[in-house]
CSV table of C-alpha atoms and ligand atoms in Angstrom, one decimal:
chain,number,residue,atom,x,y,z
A,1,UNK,CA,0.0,0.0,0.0
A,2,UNK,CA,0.8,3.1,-1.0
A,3,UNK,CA,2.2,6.3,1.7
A,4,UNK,CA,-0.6,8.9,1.2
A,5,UNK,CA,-0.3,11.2,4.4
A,6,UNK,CA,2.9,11.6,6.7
A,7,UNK,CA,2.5,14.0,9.4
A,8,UNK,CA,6.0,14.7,10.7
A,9,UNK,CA,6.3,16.3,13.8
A,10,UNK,CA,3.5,18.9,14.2
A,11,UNK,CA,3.0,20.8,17.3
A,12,UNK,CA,0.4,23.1,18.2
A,13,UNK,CA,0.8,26.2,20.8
A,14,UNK,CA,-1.8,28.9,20.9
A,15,UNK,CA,-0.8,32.5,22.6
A,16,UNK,CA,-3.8,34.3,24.7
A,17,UNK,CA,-4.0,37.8,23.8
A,18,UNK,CA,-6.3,38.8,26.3
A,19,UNK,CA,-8.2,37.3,29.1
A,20,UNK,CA,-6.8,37.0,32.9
A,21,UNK,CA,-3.1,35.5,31.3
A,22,UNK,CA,-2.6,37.6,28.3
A,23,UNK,CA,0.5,36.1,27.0
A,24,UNK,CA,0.2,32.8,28.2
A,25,UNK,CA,1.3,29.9,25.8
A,26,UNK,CA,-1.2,27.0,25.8
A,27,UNK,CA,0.5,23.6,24.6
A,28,UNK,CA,-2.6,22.1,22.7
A,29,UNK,CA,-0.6,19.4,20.4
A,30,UNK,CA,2.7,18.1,21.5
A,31,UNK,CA,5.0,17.3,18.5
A,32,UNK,CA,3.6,14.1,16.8
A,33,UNK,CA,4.2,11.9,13.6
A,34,UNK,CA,2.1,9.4,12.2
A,35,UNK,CA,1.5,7.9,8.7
A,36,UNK,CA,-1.6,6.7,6.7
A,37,UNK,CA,-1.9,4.7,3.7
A,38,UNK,CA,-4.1,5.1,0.9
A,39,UNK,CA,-7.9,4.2,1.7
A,40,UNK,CA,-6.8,3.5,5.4
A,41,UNK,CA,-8.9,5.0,8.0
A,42,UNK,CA,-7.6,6.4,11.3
A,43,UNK,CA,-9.1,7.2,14.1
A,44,UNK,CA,-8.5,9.3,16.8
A,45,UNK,CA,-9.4,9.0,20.1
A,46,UNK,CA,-8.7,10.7,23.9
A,47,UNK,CA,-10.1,12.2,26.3
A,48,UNK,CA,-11.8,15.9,26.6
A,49,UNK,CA,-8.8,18.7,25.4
A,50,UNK,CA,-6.3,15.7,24.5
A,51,UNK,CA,-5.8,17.9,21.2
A,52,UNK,CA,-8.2,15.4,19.1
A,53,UNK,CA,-9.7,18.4,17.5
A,54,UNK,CA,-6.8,20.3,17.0
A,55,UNK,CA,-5.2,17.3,14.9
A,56,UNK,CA,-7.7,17.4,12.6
A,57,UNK,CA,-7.9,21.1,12.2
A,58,UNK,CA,-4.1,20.9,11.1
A,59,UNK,CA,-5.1,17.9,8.5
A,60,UNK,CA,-7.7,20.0,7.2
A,61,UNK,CA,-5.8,22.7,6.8
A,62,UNK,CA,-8.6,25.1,9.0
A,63,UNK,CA,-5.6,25.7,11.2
A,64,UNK,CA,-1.6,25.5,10.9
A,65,UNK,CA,1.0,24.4,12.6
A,66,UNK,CA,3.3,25.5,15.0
A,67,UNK,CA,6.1,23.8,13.7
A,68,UNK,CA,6.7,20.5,11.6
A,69,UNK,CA,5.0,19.4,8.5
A,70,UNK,CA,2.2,17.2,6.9
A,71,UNK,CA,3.0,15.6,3.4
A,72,UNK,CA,0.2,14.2,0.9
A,73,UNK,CA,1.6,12.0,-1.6
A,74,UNK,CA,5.2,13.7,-0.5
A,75,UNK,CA,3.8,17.1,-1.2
A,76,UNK,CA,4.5,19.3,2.0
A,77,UNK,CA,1.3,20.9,2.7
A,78,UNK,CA,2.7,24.4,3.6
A,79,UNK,CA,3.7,24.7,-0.2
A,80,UNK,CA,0.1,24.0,-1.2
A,81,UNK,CA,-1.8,26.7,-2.2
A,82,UNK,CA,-5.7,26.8,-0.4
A,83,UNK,CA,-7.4,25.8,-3.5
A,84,UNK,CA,-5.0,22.5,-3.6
A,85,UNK,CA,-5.6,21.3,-0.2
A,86,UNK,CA,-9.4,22.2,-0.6
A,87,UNK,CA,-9.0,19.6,-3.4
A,88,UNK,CA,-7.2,16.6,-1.6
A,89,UNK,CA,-8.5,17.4,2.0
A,90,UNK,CA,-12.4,17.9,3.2
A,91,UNK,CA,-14.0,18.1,6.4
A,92,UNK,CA,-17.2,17.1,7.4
A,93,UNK,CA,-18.6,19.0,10.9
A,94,UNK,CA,-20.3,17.6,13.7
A,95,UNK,CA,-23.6,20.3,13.5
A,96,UNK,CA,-24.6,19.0,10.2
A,97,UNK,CA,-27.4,21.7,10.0
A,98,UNK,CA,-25.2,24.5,11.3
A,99,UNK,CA,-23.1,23.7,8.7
A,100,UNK,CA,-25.5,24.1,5.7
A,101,UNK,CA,-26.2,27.4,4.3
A,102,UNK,CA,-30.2,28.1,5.3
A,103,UNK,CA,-30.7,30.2,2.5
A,104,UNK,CA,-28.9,28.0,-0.3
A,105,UNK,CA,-30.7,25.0,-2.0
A,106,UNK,CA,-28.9,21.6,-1.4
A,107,UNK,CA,-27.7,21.3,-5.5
A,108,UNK,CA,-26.4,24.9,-5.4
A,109,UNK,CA,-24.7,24.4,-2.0
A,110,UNK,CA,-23.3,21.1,-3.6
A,111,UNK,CA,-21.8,23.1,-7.2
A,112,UNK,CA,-20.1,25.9,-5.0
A,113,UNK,CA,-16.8,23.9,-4.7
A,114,UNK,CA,-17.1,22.7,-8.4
A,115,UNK,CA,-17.3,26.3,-9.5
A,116,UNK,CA,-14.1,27.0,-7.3
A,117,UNK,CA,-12.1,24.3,-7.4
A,118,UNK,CA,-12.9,22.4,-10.9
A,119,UNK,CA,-12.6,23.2,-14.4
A,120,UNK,CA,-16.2,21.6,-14.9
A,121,UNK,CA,-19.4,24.3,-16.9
A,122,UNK,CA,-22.4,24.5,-15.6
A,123,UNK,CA,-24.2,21.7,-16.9
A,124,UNK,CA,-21.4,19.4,-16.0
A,125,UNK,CA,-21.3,20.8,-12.6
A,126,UNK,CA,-24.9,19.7,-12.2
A,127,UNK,CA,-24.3,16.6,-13.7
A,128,UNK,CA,-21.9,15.9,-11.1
A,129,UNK,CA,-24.1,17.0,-8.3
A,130,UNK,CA,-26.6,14.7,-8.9
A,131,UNK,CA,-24.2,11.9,-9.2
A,132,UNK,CA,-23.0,12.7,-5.6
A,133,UNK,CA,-26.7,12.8,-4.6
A,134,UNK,CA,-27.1,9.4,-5.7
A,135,UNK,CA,-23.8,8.3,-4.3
A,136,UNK,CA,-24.8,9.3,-1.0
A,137,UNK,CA,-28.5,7.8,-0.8
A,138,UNK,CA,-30.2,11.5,-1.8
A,139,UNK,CA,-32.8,11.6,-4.4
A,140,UNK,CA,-32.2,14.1,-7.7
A,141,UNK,CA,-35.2,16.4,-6.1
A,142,UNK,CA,-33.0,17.0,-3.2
A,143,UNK,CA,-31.1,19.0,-5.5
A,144,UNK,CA,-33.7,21.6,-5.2
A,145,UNK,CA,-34.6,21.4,-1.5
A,146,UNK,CA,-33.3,23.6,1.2
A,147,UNK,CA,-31.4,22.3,4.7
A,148,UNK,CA,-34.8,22.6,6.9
A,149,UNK,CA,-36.4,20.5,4.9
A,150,UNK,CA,-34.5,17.8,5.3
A,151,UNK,CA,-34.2,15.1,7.8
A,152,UNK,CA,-30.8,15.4,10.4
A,153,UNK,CA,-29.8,12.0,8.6
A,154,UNK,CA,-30.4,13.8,4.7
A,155,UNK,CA,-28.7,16.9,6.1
A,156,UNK,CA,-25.4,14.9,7.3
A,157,UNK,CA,-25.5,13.2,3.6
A,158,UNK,CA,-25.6,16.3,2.1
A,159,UNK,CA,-22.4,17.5,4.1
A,160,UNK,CA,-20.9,14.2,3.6
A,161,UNK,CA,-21.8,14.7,-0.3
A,162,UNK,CA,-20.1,18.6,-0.1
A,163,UNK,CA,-17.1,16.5,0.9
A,164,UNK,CA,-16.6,14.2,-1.9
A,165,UNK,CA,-17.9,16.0,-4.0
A,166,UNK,CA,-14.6,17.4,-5.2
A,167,UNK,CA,-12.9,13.6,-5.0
A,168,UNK,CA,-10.4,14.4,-2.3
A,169,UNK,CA,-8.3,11.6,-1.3
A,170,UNK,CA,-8.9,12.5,2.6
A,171,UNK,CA,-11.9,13.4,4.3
A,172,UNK,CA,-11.8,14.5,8.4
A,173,UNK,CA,-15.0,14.1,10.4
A,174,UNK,CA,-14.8,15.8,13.8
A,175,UNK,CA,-17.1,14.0,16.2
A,176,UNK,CA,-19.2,14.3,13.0
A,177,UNK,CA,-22.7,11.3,14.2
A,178,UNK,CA,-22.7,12.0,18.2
A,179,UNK,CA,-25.6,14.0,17.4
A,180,UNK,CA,-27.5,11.7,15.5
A,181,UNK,CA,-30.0,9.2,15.9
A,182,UNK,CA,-28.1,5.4,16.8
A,183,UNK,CA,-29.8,4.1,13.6
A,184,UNK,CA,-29.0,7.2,11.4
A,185,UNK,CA,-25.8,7.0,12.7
A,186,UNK,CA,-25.2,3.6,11.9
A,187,UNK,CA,-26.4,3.8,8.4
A,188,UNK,CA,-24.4,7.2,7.9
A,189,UNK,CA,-21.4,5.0,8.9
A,190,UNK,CA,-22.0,2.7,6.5
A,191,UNK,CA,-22.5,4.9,3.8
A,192,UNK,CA,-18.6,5.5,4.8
A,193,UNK,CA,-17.4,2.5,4.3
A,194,UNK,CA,-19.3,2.1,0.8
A,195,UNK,CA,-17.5,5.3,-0.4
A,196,UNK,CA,-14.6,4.3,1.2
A,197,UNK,CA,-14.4,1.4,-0.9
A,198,UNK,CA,-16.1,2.5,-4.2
A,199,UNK,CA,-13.8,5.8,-4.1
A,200,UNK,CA,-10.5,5.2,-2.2
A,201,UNK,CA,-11.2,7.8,0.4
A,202,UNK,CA,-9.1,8.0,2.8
A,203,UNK,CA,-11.1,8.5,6.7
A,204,UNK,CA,-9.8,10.2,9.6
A,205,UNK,CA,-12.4,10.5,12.5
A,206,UNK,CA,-12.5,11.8,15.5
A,207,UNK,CA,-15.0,9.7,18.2
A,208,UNK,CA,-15.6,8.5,21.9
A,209,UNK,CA,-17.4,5.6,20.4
A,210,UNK,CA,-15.3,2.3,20.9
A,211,UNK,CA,-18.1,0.4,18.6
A,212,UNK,CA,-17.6,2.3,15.9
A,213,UNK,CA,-14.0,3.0,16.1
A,214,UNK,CA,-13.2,-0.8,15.8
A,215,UNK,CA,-15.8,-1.4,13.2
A,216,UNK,CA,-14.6,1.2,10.7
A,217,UNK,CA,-10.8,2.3,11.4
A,218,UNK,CA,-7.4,0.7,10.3
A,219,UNK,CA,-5.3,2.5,12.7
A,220,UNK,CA,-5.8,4.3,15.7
A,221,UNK,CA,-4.2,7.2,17.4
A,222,UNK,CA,-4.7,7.7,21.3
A,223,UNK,CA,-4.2,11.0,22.6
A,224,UNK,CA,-3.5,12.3,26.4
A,225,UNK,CA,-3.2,15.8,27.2
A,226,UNK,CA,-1.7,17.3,23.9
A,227,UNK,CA,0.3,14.1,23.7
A,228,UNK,CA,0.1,11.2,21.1
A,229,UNK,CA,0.9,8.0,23.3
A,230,UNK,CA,0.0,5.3,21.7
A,231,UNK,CA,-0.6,4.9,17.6
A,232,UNK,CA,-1.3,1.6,15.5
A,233,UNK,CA,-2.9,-1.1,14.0
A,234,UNK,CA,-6.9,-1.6,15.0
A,235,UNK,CA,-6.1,-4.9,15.8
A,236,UNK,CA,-2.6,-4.7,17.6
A,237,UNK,CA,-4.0,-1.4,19.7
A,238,UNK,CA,-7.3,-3.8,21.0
A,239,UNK,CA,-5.0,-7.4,21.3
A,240,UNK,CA,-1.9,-5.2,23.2
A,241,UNK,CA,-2.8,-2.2,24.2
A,242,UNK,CA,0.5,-0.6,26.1
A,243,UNK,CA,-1.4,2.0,27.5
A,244,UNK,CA,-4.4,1.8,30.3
A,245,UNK,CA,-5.8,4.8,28.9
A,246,UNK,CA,-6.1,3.0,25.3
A,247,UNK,CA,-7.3,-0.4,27.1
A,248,UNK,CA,-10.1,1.9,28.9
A,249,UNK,CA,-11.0,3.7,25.3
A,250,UNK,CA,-11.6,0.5,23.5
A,251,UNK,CA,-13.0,-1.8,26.4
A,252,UNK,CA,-15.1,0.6,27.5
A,253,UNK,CA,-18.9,0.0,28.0
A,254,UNK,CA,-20.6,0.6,24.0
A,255,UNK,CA,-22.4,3.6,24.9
A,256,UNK,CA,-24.3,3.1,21.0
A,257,UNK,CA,-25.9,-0.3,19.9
A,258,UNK,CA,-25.7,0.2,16.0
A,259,UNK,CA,-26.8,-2.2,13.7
A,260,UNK,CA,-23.3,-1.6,11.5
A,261,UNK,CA,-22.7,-3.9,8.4
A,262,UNK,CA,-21.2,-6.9,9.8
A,263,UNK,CA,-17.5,-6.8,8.8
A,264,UNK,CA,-15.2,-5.6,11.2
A,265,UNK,CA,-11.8,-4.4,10.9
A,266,UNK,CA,-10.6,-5.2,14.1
B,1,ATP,N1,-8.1,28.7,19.7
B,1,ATP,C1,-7.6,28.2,20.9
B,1,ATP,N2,-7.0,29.0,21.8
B,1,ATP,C2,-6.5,28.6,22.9
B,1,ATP,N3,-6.5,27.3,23.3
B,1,ATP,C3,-7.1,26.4,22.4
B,1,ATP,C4,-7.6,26.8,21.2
B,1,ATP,N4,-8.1,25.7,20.6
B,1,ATP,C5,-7.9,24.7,21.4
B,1,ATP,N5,-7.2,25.1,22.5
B,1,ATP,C6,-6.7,24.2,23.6
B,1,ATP,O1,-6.1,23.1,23.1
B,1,ATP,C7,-6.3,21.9,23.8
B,1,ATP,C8,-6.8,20.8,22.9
B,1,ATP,O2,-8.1,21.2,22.4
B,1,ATP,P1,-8.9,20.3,21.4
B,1,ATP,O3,-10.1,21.1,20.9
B,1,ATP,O4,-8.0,19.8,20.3
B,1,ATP,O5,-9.3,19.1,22.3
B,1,ATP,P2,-10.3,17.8,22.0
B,1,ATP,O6,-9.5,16.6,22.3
B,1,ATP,O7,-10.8,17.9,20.6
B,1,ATP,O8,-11.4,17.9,23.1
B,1,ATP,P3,-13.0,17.5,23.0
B,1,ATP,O9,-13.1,16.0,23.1
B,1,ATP,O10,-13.6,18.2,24.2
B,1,ATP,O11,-13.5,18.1,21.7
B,1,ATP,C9,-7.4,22.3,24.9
B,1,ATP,O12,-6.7,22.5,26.1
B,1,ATP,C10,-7.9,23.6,24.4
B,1,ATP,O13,-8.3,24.5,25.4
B,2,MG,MG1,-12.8,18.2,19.9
């Protein structure tokens, strides 16, 4: 398998400007390296302000590091331009409704990173749109509806359509189904793994959910106060865990009963 993403020692410090500490340096990410393989998924896992977040910010380019580097396909991504990342890198959020533009119908919503970010006309942009639709379980009127009028389960298919719809070869989901309904959420997840395989997409999720984790990811990177300390396969991380705080992530009680397909990675 191929190298697709190498993060090489990113760190992450933020400086308060104002506030009781103005000045203070907050150490949210630790330097950390890691490595994912083409149509791997990773997931990432810790505790509350483990830097979870933050990782995925820096993948997705919403944020950039302190220091160090992350390299697609050997490509640093600090000598990508926006429009390049935006091509190779999505995100999906976890307020799938929040997200959406109120006042935008779902197709238009859907053509607005063809028009920036592809060399495709109108029609073709369209033509494209609908294909996503249908890729992601929408119908071709969705095209026309606006975000209120869909269901939380359509709305988070529609984000996860704006994602792909420009064929990136990553896509980062940030806690992305807590807030959905346990069988939404489970048939949101498969819809993952379908694109997964059908396109080569490349996962990186952040969740709390043990169940899901070892049902979808290939690797999985455990995080403790701003530190990474513990990273590997699915199956080596739940057989030999190292670390308590890993063997509590992945042991711990399902908090979700999803009826998931019934392939497991782990
Ligand atoms: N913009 C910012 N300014 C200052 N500190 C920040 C900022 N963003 C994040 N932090 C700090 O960095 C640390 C890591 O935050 P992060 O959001 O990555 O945690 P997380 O693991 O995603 O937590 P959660 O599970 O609650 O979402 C926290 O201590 C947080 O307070
Ligand atoms: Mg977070």
């Amino acid at each position: 398998m191929s190298k697709l993403l190498e993060v090489k020692d990113i760190c992450k410090y933020y400086v308060h400007k104002d506030g009781w500490m103005p000045g203070k340096r907050v150490v949210a990410l630790e330097p950390l390296s890691f490595s994912l393989n083409r149509g791997e998924t990773l997931a990432i896992m810790g505790e509350t302000g483990s830097g979870k977040s933050t990782i995925a910010k820096l993948i997705a380019g919403a944020e950039r590091p302190s220091g160090g580097d992350i390299f697609l396909n050997g490509q640093a991504m600090s000598s990508m331009s926006d429009q390049q990342r935006c091509r190779h890198v999505r995100m999906i959020f976890q307020d799938s409704l929040r997200s959406l533009n109120p006042q935008i119908t779902v197709g238009k919503q859907l053509c607005e990173p063809l028009i920036f970010n592809s060399q495709l006309n109108h029609e073709e942009q369209k033509q494209r749109v609908h294909e996503v639709l249908r890729k992601v379980g929408l119908l071709p009127d969705h095209f026309h509806f606006y975000p209120h009028m869909l269901a939380s389960g359509q709305q988070q298919r529609v984000c996860i359509a704006r994602a792909i719809v420009l064929e990136p070869q990553i896509v980062v989901a940030d806690e992305a189904f807590v807030a959905l309904d346990p069988s939404i959420r489970a048939q949101i997840i498969n819809l993952i793994l379908d694109l997964q395989e059908d396109m080569g997409i490349s996962f990186i999720f952040v969740s709390h959910s043990a169940e899901i984790v070892k049902h979808v990811s290939d690797k999985i990177l455990i995080m403790h106060r701003g530190k990474m300390i513990e990273f590997g396969t699915t199956k080596a991380l739940i057989n030999h865990p190292e670390e308590q705080l890993t063997k509590t992530l992945l042991h711990s009680e399902h908090k979700y009963k999803v009826p998931l397909h019934s392939t497991t990675k782990e």
